[in-house]
mmCIF file of C-alpha atoms in Angstrom:
data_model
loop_
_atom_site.group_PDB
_atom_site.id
_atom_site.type_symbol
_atom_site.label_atom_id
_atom_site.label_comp_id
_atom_site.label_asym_id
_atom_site.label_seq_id
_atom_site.Cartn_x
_atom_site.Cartn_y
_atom_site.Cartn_z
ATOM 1 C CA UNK A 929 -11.097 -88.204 3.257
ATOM 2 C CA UNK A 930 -14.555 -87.147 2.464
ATOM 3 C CA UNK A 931 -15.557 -83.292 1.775
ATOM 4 C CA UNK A 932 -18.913 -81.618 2.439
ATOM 5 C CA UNK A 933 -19.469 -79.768 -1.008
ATOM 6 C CA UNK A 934 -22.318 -78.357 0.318
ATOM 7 C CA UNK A 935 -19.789 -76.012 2.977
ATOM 8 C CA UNK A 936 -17.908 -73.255 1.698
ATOM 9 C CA UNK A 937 -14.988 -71.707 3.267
ATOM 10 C CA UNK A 938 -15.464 -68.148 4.415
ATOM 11 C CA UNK A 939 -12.714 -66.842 1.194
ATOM 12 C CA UNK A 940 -14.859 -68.773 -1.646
ATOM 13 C CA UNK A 941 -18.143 -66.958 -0.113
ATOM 14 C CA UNK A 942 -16.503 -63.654 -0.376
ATOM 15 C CA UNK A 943 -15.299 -64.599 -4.040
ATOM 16 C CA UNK A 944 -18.733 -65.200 -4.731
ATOM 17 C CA UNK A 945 -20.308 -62.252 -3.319
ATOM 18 C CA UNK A 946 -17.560 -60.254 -5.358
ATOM 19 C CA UNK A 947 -18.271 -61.713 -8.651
ATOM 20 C CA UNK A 948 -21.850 -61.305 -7.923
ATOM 21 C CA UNK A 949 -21.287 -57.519 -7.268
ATOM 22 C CA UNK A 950 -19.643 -57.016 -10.638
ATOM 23 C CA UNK A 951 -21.362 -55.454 -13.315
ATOM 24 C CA UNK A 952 -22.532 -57.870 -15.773
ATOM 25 C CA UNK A 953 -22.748 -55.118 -18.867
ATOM 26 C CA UNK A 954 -20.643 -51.970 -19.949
ATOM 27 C CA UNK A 955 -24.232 -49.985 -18.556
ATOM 28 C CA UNK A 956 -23.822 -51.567 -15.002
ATOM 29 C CA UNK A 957 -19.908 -50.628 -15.029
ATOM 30 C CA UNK A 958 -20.304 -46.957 -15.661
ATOM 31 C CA UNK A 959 -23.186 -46.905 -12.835
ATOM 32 C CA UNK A 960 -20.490 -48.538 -10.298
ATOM 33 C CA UNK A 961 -18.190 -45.859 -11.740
ATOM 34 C CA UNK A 962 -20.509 -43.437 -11.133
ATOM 35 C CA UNK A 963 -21.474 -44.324 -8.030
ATOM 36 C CA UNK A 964 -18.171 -44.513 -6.104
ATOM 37 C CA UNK A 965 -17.094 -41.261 -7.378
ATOM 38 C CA UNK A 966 -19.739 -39.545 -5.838
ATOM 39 C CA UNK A 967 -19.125 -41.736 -2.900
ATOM 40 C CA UNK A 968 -15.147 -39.864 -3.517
ATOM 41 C CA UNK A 969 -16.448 -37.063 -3.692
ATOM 42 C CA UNK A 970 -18.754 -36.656 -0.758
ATOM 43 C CA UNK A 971 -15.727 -37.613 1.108
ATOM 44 C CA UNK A 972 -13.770 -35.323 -0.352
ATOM 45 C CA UNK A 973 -16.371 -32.444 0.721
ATOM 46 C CA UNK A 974 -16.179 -33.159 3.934
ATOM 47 C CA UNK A 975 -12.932 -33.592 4.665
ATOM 48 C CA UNK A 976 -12.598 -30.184 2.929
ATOM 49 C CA UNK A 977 -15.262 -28.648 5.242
ATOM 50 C CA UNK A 978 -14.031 -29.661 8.634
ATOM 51 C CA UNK A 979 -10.358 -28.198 7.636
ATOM 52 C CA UNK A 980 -11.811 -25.066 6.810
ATOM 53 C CA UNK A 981 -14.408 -24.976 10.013
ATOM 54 C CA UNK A 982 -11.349 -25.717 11.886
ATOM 55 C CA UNK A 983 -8.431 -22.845 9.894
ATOM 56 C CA UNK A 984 -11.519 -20.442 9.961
ATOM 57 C CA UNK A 985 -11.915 -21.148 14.414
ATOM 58 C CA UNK A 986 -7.984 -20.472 14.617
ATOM 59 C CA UNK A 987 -7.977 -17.395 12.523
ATOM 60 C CA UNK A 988 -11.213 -16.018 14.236
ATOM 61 C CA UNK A 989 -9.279 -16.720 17.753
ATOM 62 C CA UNK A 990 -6.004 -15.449 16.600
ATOM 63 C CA UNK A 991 -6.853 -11.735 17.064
ATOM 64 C CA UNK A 992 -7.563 -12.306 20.834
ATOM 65 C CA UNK A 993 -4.806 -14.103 21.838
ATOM 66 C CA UNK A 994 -2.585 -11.946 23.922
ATOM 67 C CA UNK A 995 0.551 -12.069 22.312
ATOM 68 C CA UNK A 996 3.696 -9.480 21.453
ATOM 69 C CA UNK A 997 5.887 -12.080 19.735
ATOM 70 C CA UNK A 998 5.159 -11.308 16.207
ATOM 71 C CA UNK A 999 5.386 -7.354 16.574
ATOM 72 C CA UNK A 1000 9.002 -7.804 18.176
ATOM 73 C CA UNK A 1001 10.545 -10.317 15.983
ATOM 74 C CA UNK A 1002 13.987 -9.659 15.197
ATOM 75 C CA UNK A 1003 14.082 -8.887 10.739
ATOM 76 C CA UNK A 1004 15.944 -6.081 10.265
ATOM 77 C CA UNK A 1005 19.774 -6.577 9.969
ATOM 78 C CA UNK A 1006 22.100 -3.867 10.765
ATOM 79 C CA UNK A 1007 24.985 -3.705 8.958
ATOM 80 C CA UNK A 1008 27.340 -1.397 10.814
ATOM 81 C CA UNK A 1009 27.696 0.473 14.105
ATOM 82 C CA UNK A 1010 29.659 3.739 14.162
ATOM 83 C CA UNK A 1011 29.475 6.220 17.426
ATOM 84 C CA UNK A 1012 27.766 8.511 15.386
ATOM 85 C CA UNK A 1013 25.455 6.980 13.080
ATOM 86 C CA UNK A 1014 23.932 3.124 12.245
ATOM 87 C CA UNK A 1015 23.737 1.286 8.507
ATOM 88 C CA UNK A 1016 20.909 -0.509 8.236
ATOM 89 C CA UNK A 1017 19.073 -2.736 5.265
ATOM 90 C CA UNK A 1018 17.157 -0.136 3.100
ATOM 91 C CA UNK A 1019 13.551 -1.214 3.667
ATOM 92 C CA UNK A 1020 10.289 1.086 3.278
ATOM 93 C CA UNK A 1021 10.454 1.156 7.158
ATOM 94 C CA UNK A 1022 14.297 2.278 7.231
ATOM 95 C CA UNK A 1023 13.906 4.503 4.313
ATOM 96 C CA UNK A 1024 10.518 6.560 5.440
ATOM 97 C CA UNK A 1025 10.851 10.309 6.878
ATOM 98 C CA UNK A 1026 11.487 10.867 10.851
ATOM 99 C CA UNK A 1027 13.079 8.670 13.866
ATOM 100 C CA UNK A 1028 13.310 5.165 14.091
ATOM 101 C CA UNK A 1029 14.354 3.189 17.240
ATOM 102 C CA UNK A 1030 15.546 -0.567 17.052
ATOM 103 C CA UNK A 1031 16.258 -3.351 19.749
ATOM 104 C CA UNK A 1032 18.196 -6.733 20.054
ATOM 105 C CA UNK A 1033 17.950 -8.948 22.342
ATOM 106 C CA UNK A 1034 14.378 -9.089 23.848
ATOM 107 C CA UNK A 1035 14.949 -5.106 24.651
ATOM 108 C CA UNK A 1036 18.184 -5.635 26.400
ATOM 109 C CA UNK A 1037 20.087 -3.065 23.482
ATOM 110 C CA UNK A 1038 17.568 -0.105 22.259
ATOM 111 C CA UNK A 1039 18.712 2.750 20.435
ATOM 112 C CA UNK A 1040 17.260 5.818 19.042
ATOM 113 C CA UNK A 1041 17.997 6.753 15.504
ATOM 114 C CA UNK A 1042 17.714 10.362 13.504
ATOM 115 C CA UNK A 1043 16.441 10.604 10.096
ATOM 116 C CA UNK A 1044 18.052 9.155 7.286
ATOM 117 C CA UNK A 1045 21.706 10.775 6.810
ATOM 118 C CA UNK A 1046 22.702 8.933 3.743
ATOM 119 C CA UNK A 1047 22.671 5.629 1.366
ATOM 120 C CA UNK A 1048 26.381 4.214 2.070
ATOM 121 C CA UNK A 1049 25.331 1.018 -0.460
ATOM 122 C CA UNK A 1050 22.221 0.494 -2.580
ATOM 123 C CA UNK A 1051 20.892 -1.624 -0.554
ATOM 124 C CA UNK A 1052 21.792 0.044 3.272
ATOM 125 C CA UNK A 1053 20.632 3.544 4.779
ATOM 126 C CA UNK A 1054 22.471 5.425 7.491
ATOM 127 C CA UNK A 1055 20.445 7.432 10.828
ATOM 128 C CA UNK A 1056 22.712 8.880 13.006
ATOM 129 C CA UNK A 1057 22.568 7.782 16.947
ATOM 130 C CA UNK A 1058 20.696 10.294 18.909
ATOM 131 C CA UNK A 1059 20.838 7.491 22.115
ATOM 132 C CA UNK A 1060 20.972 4.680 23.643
ATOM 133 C CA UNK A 1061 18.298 3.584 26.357
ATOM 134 C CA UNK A 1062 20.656 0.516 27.956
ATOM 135 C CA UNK A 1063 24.126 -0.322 28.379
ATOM 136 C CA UNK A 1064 24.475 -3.212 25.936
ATOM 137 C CA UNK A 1065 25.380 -1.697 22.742
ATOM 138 C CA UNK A 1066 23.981 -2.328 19.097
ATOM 139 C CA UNK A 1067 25.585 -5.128 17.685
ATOM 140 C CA UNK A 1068 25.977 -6.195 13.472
ATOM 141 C CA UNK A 1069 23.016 -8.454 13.690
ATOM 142 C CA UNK A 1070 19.432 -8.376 12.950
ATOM 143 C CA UNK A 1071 17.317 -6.158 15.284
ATOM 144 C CA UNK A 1072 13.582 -5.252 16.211
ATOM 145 C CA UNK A 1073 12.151 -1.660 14.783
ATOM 146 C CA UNK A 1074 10.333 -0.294 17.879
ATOM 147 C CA UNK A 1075 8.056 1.996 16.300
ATOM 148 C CA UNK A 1076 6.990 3.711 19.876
ATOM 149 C CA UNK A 1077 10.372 4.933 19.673
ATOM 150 C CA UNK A 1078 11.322 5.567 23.501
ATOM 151 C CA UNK A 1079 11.701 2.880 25.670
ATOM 152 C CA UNK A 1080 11.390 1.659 29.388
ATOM 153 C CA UNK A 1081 9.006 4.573 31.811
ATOM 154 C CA UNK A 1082 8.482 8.114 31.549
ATOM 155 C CA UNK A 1083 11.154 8.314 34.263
ATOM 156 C CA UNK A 1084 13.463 6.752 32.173
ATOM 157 C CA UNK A 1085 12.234 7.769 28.835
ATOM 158 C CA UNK A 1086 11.865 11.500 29.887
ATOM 159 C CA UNK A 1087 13.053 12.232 33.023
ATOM 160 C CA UNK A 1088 9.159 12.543 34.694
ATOM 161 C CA UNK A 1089 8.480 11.923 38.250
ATOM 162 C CA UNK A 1090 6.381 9.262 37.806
ATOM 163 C CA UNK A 1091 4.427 6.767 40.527
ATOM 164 C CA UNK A 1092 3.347 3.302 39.384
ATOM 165 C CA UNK A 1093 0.054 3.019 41.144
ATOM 166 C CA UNK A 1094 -2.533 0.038 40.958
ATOM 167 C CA UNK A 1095 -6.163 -0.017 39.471
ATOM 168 C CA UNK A 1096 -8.246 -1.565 40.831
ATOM 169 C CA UNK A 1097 -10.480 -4.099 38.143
ATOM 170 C CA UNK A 1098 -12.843 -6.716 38.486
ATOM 171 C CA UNK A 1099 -10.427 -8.866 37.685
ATOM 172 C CA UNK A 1100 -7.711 -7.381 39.656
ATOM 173 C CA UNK A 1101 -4.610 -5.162 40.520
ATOM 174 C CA UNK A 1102 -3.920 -3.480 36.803
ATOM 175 C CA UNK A 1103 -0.470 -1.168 37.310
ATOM 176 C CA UNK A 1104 -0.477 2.296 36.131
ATOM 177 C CA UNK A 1105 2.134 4.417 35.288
ATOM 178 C CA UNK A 1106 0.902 8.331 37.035
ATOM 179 C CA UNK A 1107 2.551 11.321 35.648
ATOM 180 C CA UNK A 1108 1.171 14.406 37.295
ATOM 181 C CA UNK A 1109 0.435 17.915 35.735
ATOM 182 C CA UNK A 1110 3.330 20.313 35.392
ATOM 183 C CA UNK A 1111 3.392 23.423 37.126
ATOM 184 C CA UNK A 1112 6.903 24.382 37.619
ATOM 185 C CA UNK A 1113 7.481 25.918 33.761
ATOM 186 C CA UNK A 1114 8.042 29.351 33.731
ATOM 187 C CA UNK A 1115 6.743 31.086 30.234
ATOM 188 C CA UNK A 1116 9.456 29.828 27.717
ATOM 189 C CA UNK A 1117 11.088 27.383 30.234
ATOM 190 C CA UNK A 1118 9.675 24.347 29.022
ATOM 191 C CA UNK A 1119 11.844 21.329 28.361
ATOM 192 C CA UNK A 1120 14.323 21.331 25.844
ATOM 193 C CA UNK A 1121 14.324 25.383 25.278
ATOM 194 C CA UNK A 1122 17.814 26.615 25.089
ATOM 195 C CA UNK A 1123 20.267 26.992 22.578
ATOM 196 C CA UNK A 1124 20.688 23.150 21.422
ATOM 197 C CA UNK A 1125 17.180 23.321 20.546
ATOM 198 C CA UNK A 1126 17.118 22.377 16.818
ATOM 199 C CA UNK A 1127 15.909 20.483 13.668
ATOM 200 C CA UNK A 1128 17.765 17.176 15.049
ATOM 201 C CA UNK A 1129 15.954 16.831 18.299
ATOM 202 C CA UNK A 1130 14.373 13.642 19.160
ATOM 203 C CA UNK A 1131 10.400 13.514 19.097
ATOM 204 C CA UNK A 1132 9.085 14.179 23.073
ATOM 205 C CA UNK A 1133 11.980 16.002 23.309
ATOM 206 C CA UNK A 1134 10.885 19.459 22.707
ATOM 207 C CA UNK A 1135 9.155 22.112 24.188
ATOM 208 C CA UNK A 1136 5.883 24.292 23.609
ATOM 209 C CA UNK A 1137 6.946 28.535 23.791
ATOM 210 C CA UNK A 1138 4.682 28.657 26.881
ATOM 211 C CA UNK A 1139 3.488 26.057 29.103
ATOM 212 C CA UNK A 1140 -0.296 26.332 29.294
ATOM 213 C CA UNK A 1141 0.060 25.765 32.871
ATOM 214 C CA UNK A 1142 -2.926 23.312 34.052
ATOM 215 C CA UNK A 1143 -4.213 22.957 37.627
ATOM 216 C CA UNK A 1144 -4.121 18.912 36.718
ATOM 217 C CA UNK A 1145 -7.627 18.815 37.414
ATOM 218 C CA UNK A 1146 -7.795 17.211 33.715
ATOM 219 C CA UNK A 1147 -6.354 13.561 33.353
ATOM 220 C CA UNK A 1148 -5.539 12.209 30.125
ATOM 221 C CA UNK A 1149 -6.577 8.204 30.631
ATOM 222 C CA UNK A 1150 -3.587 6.692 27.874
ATOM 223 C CA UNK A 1151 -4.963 3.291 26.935
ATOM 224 C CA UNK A 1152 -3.137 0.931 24.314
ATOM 225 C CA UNK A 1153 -3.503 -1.032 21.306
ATOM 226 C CA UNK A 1154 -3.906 -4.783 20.545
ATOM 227 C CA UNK A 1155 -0.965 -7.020 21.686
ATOM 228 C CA UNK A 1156 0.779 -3.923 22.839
ATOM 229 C CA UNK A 1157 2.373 -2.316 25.930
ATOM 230 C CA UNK A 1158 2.220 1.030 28.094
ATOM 231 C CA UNK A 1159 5.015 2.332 26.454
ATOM 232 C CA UNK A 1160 3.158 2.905 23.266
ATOM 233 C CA UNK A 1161 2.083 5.658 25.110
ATOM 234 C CA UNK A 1162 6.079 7.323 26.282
ATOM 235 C CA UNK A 1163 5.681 9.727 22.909
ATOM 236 C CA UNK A 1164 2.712 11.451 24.075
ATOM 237 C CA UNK A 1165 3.328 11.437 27.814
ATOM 238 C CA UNK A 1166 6.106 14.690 27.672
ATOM 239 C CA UNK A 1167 3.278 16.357 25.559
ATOM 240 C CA UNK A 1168 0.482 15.838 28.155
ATOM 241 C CA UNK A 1169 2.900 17.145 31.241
ATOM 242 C CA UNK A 1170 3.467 20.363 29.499
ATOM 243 C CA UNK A 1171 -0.029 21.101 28.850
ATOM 244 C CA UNK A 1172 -0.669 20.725 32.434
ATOM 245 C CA UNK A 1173 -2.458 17.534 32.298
ATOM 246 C CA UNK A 1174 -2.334 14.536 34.661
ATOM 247 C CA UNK A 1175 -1.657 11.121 32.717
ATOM 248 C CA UNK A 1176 -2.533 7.580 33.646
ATOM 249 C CA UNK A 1177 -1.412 4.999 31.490
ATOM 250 C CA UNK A 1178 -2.619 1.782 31.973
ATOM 251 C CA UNK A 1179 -2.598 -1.540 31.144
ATOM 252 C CA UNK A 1180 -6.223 -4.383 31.339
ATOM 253 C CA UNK A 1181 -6.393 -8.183 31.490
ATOM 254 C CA UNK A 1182 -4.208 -10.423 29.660
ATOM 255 C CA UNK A 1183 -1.469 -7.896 29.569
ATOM 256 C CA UNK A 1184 2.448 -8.843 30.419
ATOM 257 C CA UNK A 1185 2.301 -7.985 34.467
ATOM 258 C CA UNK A 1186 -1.722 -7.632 34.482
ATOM 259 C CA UNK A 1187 -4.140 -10.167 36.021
ATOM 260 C CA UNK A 1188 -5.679 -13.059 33.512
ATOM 261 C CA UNK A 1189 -9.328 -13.022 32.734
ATOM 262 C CA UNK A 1190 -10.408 -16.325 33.146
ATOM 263 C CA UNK A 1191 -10.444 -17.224 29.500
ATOM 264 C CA UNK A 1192 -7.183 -15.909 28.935
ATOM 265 C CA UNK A 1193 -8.644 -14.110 25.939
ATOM 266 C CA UNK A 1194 -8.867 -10.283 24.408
ATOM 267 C CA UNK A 1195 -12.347 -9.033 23.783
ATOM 268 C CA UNK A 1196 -11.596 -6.768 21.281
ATOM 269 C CA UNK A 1197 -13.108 -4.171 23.869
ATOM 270 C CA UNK A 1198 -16.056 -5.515 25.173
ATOM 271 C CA UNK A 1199 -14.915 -6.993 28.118
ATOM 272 C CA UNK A 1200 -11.670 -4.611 28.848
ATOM 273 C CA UNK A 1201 -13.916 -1.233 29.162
ATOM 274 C CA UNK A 1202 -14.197 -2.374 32.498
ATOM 275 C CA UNK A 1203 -10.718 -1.468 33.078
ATOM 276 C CA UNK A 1204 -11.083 1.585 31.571
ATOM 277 C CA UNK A 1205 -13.800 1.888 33.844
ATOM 278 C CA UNK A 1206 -11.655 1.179 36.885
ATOM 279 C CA UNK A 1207 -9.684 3.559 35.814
ATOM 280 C CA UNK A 1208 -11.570 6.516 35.384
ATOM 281 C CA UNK A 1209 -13.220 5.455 39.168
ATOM 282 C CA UNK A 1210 -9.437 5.847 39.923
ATOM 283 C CA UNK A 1211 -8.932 9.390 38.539
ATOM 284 C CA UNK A 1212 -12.181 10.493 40.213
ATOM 285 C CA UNK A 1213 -10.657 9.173 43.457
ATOM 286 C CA UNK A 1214 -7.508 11.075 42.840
ATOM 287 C CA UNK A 1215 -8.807 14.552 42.074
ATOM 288 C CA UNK A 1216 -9.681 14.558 38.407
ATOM 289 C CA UNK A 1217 -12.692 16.529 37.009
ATOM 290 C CA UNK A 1218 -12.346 16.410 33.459
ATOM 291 C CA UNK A 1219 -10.952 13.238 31.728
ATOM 292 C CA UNK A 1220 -9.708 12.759 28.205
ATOM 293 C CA UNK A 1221 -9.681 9.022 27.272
ATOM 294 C CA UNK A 1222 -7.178 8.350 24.194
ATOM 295 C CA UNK A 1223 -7.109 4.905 23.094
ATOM 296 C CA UNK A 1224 -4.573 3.429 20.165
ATOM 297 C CA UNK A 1225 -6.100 0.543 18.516
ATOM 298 C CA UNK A 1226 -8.051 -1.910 20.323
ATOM 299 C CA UNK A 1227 -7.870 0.848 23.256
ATOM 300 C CA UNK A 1228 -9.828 3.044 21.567
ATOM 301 C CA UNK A 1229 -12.868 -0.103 21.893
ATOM 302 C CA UNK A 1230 -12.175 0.203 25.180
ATOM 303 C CA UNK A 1231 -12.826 3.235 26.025
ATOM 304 C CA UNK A 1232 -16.163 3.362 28.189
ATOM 305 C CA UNK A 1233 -17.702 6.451 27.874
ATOM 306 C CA UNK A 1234 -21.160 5.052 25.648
ATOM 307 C CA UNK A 1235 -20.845 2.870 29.261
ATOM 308 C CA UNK A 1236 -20.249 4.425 32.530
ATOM 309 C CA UNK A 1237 -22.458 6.378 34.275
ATOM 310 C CA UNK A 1238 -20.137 8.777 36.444
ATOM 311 C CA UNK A 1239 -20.876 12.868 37.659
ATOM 312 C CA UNK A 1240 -17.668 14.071 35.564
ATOM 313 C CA UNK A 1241 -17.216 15.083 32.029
ATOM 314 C CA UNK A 1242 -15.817 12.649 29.779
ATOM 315 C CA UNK A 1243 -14.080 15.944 27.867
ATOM 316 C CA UNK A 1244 -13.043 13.753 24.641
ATOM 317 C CA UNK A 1245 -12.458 10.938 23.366
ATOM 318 C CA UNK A 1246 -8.561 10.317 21.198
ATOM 319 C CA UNK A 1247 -9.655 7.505 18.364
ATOM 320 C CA UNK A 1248 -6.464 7.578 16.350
ATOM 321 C CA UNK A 1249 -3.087 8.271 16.426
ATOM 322 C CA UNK A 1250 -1.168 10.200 13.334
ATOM 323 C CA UNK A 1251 2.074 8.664 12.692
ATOM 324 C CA UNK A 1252 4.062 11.825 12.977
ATOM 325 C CA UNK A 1253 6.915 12.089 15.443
ATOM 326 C CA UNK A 1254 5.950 14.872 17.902
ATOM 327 C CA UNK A 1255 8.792 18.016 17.592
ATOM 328 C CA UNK A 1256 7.965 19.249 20.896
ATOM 329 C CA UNK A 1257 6.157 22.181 19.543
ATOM 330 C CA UNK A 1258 2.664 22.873 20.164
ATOM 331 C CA UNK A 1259 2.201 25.942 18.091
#
């Protein structure tokens, strides 16, 4: 059998080209070095780039997805239930002054708690049990802190007639919860004045010495924070009522019962001062002349007043919120 020597086979070409490509002297050697480190490198650079273009577009979306998971997780264990009083783990949230409320179950157990009694252990702090907001009771097991403290309406919450109305949005049907002005209170007969009126009583609870009595001409518009609910407001609601001001609490897009925008995103306030809008539109409808908007959070963005145009007085404008349990005293 005869070979063609002048043919190569596809493998010796690429051993030639191989040995061709090495560096003939120790100069040409630290060049190749060199250059496929930089080569390394470059790809190194960009790899690192596009992970960090694409952490810093989740984190800068984060903050307006609608979502309540995180602020409802279950952490905090209790350790025992008594009828009069609850051990919890000692925690700088456990341990602070004033009334703490806690939850299992998705909201299915919620009970109030008092201020701290007593440290049973060194590691536990006991609250006595002012109440209990559902049937299911506390069990040993870890629990949610509610920091709005009351749960459910201000029907259920405090006993007020309330009427869950609709606003109407651009984007649709927002509920409401409507508390109207008090004007039943005679001087001194405000809620909670009696006898059994003392240091112990729950936040909301209380009462003023005089109800200003109001001709609920003045709403207060209640608008929550960021990944939040209505009953944020339930601890200023009782307060509001007394003082002879009409309340509308509300919710805007995106929120749990509350038409979608159509990006399914928050706006941080730029698109849900519509709402607020709506809202005040609503009042207007309804009677009010002076309206107080008091936002928590992201609802203080959404207030509109730098926006709308209306024939009322905007009377103020509530940016913040002090985290002090109300005592039911207003002097």
């Amino acid at each position: 059998m005869t070979r063609d020597h002048s043919r190569t086979s596809p493998l010796t070409g690429s051993l030639r080209w191989v040995r061709a490509a090495q560096p003939r002297s120790e100069q040409g050697r630290w060049a190749q070095a060199a250059v496929i480190g930089a080569i390394g490198a470059a790809s190194m650079f960009t790899l690192s780039a596009g992970a960090l273009a694409v952490g810093a577009r989740v984190m800068a979306r984060l903050p307006l997805v609608p979502q309540q998971g995180l602020r409802h997780r279950p952490d905090l264990p209790v350790r025992a239930v008594h009828e009069d009083r609850v051990h919890v783990d000692r925690t700088k949230e456990t341990e602070r002054e004033g009334y703490l409320a806690v939850r299992q179950s998705g909201g299915a157990v919620h009970v109030r708690l008092g201020p701290v009694t007593s440290h049973p252990t060194p590691t536990t702090v006991a609250r006595p049990l002012l109440g209990a907001d559902t049937s299911e009771p506390l069990q040993v097991a870890k629990a949610a802190v509610n920091g709005f403290y009351w749960a459910g309406s201000p029907r259920t919450a405090h006993g007020l007639e309330t009427e869950e109305v609709e606003v109407s949005s651009p984007v649709g049907p927002m509920p409401a919860w409507l508390v109207r002005a008090d004007h039943t209170k005679e001087p001194g007969q405000g809620p909670g004045h009696g006898p059994d009126q003392g240091r112990d009583q729950e936040p909301g609870a209380g009462s003023a010495q005089e109800a200003p009595g109001g001709q609920g001409d003045t709403w207060a518009i209640l608008i929550h924070g960021h990944g939040s609910m209505r009953g944020e407001a339930l601890r200023v609601i009782p307060l509001l009522h007394h003082l002879g001001v009409t309340s509308l609490t509300i919710t805007y897009r995106n929120d749990t019962g509350a038409p979608a925008s159509a990006d399914r995103m928050y706006h941080l306030g730029a698109d849900e001062w519509e709402d607020t809008e709506a809202a005040i539109d609503f009042a207007i409808a309804h009677g009010a002349r002076r309206i107080v908007l008091f936002g928590w959070s992201m609802g203080a963005a959404s207030r509109c007043a730098p926006r709308c145009a209306r024939p009322i007085g905007i009377a103020s404008s509530a940016w913040s919120w002090t985290p002090r349990p109300w005592t039911g005293r207003t002097s």
